XYZ file of C-alpha atoms in Angstrom:
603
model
C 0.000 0.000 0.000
C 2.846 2.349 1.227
C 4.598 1.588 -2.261
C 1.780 2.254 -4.460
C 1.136 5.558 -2.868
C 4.649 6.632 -3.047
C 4.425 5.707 -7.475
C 1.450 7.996 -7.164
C 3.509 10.856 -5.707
C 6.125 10.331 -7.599
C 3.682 10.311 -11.222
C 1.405 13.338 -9.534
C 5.015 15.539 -9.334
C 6.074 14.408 -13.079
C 2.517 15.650 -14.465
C 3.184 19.032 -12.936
C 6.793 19.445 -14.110
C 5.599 18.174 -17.628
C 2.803 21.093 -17.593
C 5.351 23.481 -15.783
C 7.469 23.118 -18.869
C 4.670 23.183 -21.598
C 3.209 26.293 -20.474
C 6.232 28.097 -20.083
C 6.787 28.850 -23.722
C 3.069 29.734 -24.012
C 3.229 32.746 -21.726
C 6.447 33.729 -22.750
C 4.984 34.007 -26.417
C 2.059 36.329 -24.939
C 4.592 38.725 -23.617
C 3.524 37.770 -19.862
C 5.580 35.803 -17.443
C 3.953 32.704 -14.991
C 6.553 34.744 -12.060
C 3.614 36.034 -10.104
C 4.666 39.810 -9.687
C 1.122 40.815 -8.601
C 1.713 41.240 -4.583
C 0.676 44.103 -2.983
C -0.268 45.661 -6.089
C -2.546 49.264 -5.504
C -4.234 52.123 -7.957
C -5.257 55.212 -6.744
C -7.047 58.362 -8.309
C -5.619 61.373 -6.402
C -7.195 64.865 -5.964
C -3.862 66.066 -5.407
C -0.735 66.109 -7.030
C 1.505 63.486 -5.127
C 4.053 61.005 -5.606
C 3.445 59.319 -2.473
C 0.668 56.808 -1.751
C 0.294 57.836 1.808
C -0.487 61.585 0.492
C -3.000 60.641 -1.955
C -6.549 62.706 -1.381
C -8.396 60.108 -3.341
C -11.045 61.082 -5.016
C -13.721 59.263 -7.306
C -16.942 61.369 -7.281
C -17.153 64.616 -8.519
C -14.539 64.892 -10.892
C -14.409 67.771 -12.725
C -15.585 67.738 -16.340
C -11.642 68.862 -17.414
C -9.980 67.842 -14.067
C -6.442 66.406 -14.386
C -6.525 63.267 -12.225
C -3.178 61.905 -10.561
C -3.395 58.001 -10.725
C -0.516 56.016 -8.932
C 0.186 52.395 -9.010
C 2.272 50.747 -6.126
C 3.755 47.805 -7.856
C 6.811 46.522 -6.215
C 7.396 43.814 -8.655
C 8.172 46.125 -11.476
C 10.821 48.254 -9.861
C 13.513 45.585 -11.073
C 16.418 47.933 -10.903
C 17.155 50.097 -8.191
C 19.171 52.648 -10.011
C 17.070 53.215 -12.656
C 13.463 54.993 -13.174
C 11.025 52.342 -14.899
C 7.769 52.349 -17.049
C 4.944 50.439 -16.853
C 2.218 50.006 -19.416
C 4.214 48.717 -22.224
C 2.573 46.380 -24.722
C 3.466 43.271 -22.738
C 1.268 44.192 -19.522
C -0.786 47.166 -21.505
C -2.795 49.858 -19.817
C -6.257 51.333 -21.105
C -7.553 54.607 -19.889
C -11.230 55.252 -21.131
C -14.142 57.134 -20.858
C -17.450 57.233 -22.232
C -16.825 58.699 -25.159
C -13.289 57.804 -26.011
C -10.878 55.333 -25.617
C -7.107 54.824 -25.673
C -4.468 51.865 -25.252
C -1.022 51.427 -24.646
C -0.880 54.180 -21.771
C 2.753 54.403 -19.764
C 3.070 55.025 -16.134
C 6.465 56.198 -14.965
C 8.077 55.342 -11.624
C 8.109 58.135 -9.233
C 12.311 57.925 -8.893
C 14.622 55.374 -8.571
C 13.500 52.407 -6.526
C 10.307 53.646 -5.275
C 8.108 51.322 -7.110
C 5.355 53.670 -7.228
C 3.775 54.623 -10.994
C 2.375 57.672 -11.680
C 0.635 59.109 -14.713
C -1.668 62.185 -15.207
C -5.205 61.607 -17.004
C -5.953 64.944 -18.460
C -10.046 65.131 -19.548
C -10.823 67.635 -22.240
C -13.882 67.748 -22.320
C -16.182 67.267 -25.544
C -15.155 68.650 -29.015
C -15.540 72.594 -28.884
C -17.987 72.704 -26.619
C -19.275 76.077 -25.546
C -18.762 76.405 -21.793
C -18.795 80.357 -20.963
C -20.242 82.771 -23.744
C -19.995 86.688 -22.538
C -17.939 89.909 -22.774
C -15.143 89.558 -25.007
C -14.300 85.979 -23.808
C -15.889 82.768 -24.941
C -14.327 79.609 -23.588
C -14.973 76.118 -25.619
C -13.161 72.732 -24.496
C -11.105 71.054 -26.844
C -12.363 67.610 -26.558
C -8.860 66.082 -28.095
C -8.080 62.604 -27.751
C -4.099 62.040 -28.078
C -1.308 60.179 -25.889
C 2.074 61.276 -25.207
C 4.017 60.217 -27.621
C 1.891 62.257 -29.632
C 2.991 65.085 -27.260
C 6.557 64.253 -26.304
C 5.069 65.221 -22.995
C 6.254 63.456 -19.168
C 3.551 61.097 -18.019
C 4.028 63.102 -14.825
C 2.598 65.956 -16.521
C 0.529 64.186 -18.531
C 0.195 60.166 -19.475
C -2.910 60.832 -21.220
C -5.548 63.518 -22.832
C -9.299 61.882 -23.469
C -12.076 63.547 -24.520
C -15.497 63.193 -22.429
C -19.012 62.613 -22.927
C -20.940 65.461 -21.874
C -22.823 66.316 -18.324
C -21.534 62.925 -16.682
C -19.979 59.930 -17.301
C -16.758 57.721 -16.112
C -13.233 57.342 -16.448
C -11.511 54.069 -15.836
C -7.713 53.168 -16.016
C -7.330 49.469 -16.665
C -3.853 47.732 -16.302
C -3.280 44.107 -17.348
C -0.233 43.282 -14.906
C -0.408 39.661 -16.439
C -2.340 37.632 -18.817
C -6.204 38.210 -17.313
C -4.689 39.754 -14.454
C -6.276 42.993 -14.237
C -6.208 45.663 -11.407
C -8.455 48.979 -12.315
C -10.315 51.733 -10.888
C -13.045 53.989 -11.800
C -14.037 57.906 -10.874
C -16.729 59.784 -12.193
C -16.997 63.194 -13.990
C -20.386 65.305 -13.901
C -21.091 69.116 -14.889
C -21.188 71.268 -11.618
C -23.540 73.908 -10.779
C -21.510 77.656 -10.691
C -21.704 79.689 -7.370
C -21.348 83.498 -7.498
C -20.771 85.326 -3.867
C -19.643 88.962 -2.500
C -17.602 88.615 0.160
C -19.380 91.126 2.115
C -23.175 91.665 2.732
C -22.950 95.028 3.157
C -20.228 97.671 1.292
C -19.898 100.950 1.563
C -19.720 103.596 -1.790
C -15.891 104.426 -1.823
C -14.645 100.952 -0.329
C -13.560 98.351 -3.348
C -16.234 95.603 -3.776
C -14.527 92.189 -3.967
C -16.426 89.124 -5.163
C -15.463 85.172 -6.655
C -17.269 83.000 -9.791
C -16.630 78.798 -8.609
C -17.296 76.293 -11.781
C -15.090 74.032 -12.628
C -16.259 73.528 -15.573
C -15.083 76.590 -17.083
C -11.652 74.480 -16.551
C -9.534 73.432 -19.699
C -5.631 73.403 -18.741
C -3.118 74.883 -16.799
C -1.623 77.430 -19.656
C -4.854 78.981 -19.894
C -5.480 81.332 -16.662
C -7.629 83.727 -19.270
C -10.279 86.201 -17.783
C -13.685 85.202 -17.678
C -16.225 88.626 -17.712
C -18.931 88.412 -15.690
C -21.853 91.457 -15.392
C -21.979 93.660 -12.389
C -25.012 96.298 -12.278
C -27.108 98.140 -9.412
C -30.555 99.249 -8.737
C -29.135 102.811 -10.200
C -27.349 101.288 -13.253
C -29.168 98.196 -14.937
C -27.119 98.258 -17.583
C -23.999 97.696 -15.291
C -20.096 96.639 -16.594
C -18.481 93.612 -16.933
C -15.429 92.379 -14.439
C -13.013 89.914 -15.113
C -12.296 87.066 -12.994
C -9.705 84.232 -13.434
C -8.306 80.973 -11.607
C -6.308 80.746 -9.012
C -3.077 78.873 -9.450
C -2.946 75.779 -7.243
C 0.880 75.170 -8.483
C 4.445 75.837 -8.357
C 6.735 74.364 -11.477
C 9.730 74.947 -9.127
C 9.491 74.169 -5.992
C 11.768 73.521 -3.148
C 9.896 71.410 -0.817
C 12.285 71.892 2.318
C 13.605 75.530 2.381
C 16.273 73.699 4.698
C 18.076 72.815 1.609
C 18.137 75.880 -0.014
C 22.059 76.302 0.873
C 22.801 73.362 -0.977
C 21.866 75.202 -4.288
C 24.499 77.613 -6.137
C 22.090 80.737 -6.240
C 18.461 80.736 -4.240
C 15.910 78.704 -4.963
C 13.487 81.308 -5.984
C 16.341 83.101 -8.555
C 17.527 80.290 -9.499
C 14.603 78.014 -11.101
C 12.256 80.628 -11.774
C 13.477 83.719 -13.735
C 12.565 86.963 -15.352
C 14.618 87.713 -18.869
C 16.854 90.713 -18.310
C 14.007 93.327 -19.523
C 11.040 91.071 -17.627
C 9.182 90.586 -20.792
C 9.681 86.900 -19.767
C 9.179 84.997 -16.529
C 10.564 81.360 -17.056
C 10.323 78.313 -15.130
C 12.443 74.971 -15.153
C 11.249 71.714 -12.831
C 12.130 68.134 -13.511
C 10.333 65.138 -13.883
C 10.088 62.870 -11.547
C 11.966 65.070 -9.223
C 14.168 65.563 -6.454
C 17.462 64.624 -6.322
C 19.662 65.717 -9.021
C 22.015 62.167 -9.202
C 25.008 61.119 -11.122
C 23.857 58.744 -13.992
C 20.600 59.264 -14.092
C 17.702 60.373 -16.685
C 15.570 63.392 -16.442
C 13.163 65.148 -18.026
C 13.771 68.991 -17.965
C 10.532 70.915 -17.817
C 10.908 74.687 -19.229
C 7.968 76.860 -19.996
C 7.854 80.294 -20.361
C 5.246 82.604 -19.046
C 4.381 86.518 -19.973
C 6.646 88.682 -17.482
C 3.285 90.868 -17.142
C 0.718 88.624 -16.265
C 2.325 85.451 -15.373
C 0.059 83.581 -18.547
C 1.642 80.703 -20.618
C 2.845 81.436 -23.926
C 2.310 78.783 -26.468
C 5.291 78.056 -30.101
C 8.054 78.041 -27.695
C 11.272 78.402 -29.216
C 15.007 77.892 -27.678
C 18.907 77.347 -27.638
C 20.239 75.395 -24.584
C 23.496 75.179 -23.364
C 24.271 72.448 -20.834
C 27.213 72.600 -18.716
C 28.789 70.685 -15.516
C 32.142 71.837 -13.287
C 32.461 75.018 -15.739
C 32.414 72.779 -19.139
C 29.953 73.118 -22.054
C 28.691 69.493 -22.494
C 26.112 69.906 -25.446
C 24.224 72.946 -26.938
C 20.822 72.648 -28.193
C 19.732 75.076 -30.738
C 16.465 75.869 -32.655
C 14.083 73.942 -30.259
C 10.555 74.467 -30.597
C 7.300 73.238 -28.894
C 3.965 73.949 -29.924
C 2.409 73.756 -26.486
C 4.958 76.110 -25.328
C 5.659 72.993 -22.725
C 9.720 71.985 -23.679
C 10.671 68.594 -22.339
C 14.445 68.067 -22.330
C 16.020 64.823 -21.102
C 19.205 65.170 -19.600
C 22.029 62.845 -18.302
C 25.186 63.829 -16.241
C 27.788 61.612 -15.779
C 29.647 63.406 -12.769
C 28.690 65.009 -9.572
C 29.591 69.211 -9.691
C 28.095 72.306 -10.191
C 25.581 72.304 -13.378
C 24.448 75.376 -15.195
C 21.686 75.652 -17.985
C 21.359 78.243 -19.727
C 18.492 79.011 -22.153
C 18.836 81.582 -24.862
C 17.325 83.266 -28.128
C 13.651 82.695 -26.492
C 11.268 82.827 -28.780
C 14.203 84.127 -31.002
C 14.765 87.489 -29.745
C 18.428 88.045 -28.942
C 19.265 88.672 -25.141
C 16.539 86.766 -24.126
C 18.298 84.770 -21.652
C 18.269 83.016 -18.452
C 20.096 80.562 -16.487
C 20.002 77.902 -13.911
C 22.530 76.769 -11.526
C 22.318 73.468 -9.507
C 24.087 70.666 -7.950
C 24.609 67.171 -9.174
C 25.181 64.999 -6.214
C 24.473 62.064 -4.084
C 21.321 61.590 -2.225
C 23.345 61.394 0.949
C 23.926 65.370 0.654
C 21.153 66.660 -1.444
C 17.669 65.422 -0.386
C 15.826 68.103 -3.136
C 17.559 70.219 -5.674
C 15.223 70.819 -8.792
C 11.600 69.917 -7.502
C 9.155 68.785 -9.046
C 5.908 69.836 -10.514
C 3.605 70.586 -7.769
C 0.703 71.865 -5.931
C 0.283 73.980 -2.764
C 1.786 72.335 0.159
C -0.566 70.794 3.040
C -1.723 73.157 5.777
C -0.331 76.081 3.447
C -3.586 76.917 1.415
C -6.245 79.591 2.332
C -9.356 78.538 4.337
C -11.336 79.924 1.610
C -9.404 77.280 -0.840
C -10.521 74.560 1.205
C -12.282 72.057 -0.657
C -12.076 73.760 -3.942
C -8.388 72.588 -4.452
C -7.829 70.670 -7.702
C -4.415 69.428 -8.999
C -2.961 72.803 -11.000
C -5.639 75.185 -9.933
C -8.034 76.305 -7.439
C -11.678 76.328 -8.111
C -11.936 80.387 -7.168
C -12.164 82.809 -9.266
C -11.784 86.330 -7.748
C -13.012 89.308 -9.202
C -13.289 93.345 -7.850
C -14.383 96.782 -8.778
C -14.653 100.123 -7.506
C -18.349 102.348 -7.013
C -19.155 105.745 -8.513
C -21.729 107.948 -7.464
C -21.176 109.257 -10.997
C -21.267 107.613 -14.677
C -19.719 104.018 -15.041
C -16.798 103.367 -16.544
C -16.224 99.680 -18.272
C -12.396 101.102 -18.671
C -11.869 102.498 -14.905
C -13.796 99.389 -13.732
C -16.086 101.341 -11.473
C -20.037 101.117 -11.389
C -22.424 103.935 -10.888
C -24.350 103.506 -7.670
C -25.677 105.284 -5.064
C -26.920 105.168 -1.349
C -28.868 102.185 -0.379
C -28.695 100.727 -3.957
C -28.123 96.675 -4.280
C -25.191 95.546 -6.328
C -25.206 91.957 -7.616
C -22.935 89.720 -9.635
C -24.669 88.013 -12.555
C -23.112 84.435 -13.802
C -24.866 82.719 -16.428
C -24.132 79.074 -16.318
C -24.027 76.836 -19.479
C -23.083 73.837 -18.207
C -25.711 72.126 -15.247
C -25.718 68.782 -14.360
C -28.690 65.628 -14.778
C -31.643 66.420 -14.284
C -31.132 69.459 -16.357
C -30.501 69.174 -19.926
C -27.482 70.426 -21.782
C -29.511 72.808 -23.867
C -30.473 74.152 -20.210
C -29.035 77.488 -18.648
C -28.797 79.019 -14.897
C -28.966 83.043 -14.213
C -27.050 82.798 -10.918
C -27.275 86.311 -9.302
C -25.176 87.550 -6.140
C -26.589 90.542 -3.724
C -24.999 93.467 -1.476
C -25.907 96.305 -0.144
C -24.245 99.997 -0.603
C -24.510 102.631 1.909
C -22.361 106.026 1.584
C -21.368 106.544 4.633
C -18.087 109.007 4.166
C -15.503 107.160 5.011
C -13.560 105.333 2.402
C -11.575 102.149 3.180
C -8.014 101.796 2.431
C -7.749 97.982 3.530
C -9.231 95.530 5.850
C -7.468 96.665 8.675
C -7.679 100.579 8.743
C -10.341 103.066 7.586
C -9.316 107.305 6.875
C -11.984 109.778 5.786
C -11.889 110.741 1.885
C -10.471 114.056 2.863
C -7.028 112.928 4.271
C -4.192 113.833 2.094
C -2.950 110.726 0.136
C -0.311 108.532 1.921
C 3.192 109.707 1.705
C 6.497 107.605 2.862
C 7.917 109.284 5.655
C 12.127 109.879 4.493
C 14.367 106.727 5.668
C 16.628 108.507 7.793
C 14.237 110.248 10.476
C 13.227 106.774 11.368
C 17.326 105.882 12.285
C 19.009 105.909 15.226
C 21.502 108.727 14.861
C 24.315 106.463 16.503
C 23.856 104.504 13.050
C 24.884 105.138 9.079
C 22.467 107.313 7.747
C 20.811 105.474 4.196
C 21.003 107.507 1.161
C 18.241 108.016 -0.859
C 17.861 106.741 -4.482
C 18.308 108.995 -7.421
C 15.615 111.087 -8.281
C 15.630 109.766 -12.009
C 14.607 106.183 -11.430
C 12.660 103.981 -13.763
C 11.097 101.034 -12.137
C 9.673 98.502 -15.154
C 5.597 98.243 -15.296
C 6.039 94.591 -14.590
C 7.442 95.116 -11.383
C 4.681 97.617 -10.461
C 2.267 94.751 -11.196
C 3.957 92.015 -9.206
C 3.603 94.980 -6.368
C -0.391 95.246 -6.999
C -0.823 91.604 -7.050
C 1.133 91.190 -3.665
C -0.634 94.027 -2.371
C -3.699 92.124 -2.975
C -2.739 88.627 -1.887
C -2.725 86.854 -5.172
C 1.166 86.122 -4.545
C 3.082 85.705 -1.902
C 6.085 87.004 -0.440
C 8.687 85.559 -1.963
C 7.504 86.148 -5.768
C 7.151 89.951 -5.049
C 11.201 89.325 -3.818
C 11.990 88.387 -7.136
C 10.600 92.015 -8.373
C 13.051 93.743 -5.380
C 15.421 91.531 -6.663
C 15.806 92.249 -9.949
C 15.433 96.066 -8.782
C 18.781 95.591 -7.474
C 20.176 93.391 -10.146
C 19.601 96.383 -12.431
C 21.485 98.811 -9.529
C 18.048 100.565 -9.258
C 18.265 99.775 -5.655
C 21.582 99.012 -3.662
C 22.385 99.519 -0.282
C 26.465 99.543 0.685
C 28.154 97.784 3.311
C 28.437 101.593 5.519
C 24.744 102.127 4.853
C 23.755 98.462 6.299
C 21.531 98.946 9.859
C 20.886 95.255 10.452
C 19.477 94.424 13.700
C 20.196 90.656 14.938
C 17.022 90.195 16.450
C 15.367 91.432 13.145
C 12.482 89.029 12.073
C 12.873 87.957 8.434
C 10.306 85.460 8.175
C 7.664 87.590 6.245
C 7.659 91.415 5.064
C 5.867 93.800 6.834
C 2.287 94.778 6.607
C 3.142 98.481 6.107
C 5.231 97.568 3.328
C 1.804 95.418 1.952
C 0.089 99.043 1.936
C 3.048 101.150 0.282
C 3.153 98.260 -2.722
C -0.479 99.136 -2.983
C -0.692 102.871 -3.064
C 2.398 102.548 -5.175
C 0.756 100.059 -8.088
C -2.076 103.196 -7.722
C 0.113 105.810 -8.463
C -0.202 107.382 -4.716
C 3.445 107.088 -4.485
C 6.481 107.853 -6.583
C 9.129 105.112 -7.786
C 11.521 107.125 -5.849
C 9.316 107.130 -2.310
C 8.511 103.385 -3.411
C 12.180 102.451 -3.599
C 13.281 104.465 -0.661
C 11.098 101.998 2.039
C 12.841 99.217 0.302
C 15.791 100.245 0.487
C 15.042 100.377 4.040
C 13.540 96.898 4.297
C 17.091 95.660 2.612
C 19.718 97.808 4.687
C 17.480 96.389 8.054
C 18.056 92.979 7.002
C 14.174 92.634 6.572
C 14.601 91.178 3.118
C 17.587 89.502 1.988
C 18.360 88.882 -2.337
């Protein structure tokens, strides 16, 4: 008995070898392997933009109609070399991406950095074929609908793996990946048309204070080069007729980042300077990240991102052309002339093959002569650099506005804010102000194209905001501080009154001083909270670039126990009254040249 059972073993292991060894082939002629790779394999869509699983918002309802979703795969089985930076999605374990209305194959996922074995890959929805979203005032918006993947684009799958057109009002989007032969892992969100909101951010306002409002619909969405101004009508009990504001997005991204300001002594010039830059003349404000980001390492591949932005109002320029010159430890190591991208998004791969110092410098943009920039950085070990050229983000946690809250999508920020100014007089479209008077209602009107089931798409929404207006005399200056309309305007009091005598008295600037228009505009926008602190630095900055400003050595008043972490709130006011034309350039420049020579801002 004992021997029979042990020929049965013996014949039940020689059927399984056999079939071990027949199959083998098969698979291997199908592209897939029988090595299970499949454990601990995960997909997530992500509200946010992140590389890391643990940081994912995910997010499968409410998707907006042209939302970029962030999908990441953990797949440890596919990071088969540590040193390297991996795809997934090739034809032997395909993935699909699909909606509705469209479909495409053959997607690629790339690895989030050496040895992380985590996939990302943007899905960017378009929308349907030139459909009419926002009809008005000088601006009609229509979304392109276009179908295309990215070797159609030579684009990162970082920044985008995918477009795909959508059906319209709702539907779904599903990525599918075939890890092995009917092996599938997939997930599935869902897009819908969202009802717009119009809102003042005051009930009450009076005559001479400026009236601030927002427009949310995220459907007016298409992509991230395309910040244009939406006009919405504004008109009071007084004026029916009314004028038309513009509104536009707010940015919810930085395409150079440094993600811990603790390493910002690593780099060869700061941060800020030294991946995002103004042309000498500030026609052009340029940015360089890297995909997938973070360290800068000795033999490895990167894709450089550059795109170039107006200097005035910070929109993306589309037909980008180029010359780069690449060089490490003081060498040129190639030159790149005569590039061109019709997006205006160029993607540059780059290899070094030696730690140092590495400078890129980009030239003839969009072929005008001594339109020039460049980029300093170190190539190095991980050991010593943890982040050097960051990568394409969003807003950092905890660092976005509670008014942002909840509106946050990956590139942008579902507010658009508008303002205008009250006239007890005519209007004026040009001076932005509307003609009102005391005890009148303003409102905002929005007229929404785009509703979700159970409306129809031939169906439209009047949404109306209300306030009231009382003239009360006094007129606001800011949120903080109220003077009556007869006060003289502000004036900046001279630096040196304000100086201990005991210390070098500051000099003021010359009297003949030319500060750019673009500068002036950073200054309105800062004023106004729409940047932040250190983008208005850039504008001081290249102030004293240019030796507009400049404060020397005898003149310096720095006080130890100075705080440096943000500029003051006076200074928020004189930027303000400055971009107004209350103040001179030379009264302007004067308080910064104060802020610099206290150590309260350091370029």
């Amino acid at each position: 008995m004992a021997k029979s059972i042990g020929i049965m073993a013996i014949f039940a292991f020689m059927v399984i070898l056999t079939s071990t060894i027949t199959i083998s082939p098969v698979l291997a002629d199908t592209g897939f392997t029988n090595v299970q790779k499949s454990a601990g394999i995960i997909m997530k869509f992500c509200a946010n933009e992140t590389f890391k699983l643990q940081d994912c918002n995910e997010r499968y309802e409410g998707i907006g109609w042209t939302d970029r979703v962030n999908v990441l795969i953990y797949a440890p089985g596919w990071n088969e070399d540590d040193d390297k930076i991996e795809q997934i999605g090739t034809t032997t374990n395909p993935i699909d991406v699909y909606t509705d209305a469209n479909r495409v194959n053959g997607v690629e996922f790339t690895e989030t950095g050496p040895d992380t074995g985590v996939f990302m890959g943007v899905v960017k929805l378009t929308g349907a074929m030139r459909y009419t979203v926002h009809d008005t005032f000088l601006t009609t918006v229509k979304t392109p609908g276009m179908t295309m993947d990215p070797d159609m684009l030579n684009i990162s799958a970082h920044d985008r793996a995918v477009m795909i057109a959508t059906s319209t009002q709702d539907g779904r989007l599903t990525v599918d990946w075939e890890y092995n032969e009917d092996r599938h892992v997939y997930k599935t969100g869902y897009y819908t048309w969202q009802v717009g909101q119009a809102e003042f951010h005051k009930d009450t306002y009076d005559v001479n204070e400026k009236v601030t409002f927002f427009i949310r619909d995220t459907d007016l969405w298409k992509h991230h080069r395309e910040f244009f101004t939406n006009y919405v009508k504004v008109y009071s009990d007084s004026d029916k007729a009314g004028i038309f504001v513009g509104v536009q997005f707010v940015k919810d991204m930085d395409h150079a980042k440094v993600q811990n300001a603790v390493y910002d002594r690593h780099l060869s010039e700061p941060a800020a300077s030294s991946l995002t830059k103004y042309t000498p003349d500030g026609e052009w404000k340029t940015y360089l990240w890297t995909e997938p980001g973070g360290v800068i390492g000795v033999d490895q591949d990167y894709d450089f991102n550059l795109m170039v932005h107006d200097g005035f109002t910070d929109v993306h320029e589309m037909g980008l052309s180029y010359d780069m010159d690449i060089y490490l430890n003081g060498e040129l190591v190639e030159s790149r002339n005569d590039r061109y991208s019709v997006d205006g998004q160029g993607i540059e791969p780059i290899h070094f093959d030696e730690r140092g110092s590495a400078k890129i410098v980009v030239s003839n943009i969009f072929d005008q002569p001594g339109q020039e920039v460049n980029f300093s950085f170190q190539v190095a070990p991980e050991a010593i650099l943890e982040e050097v050229v960051p990568r394409h983000g969003s807003f950092e946690v905890g660092s976005t506005p509670n008014y942002f809250v909840g509106y946050e999508h990956p590139h942008y920020i579902n507010y658009l804010p508008g303002e205008f100014y009250m006239t007890t007089e005519d209007s004026s479209q040009e001076q932005n102000q509307l003609r009102v008077t005391n005890g009148d209602t303003i409102y905002i009107e929005y007229n929404d194209i785009t509703l979700p089931r159970p409306y129809t798409s031939a169906d439209t929404m009047e949404i109306v905001a209300r306030a009231l207006v009382l003239d009360t005399g006094v007129h606001m200056v800011s949120d903080d501080s109220e003077i009556f309309v007869e006060t003289p305007r502000p004036t900046v009091t001279p630096v040196s009154t304000d100086i201990d005598m005991s210390k070098p008295t500051i000099t003021s600037v010359s009297t003949d001083i030319a500060i750019p228009d673009w500068v002036k505009k950073n200054a309105m926008w800062w004023s106004d909270g729409q940047i932040n602190d250190p983008d208005f630095a850039k504008g001081i900055e290249y102030l004293v670039q240019e030796n507009i400003i400049s404060v020397s050595a005898a003149e310096e008043i720095v006080d130890e126990d100075a705080n440096i972490t943000s500029i003051p709130m006076w200074v928020r006011n004189n930027a303000m009254w400055w971009s107004e034309g209350h103040l001179t350039d030379v009264e302007f420049a004067n308080g910064i040249k104060f802020l610099m020579a206290s150590g309260l801002i350091k370029v």
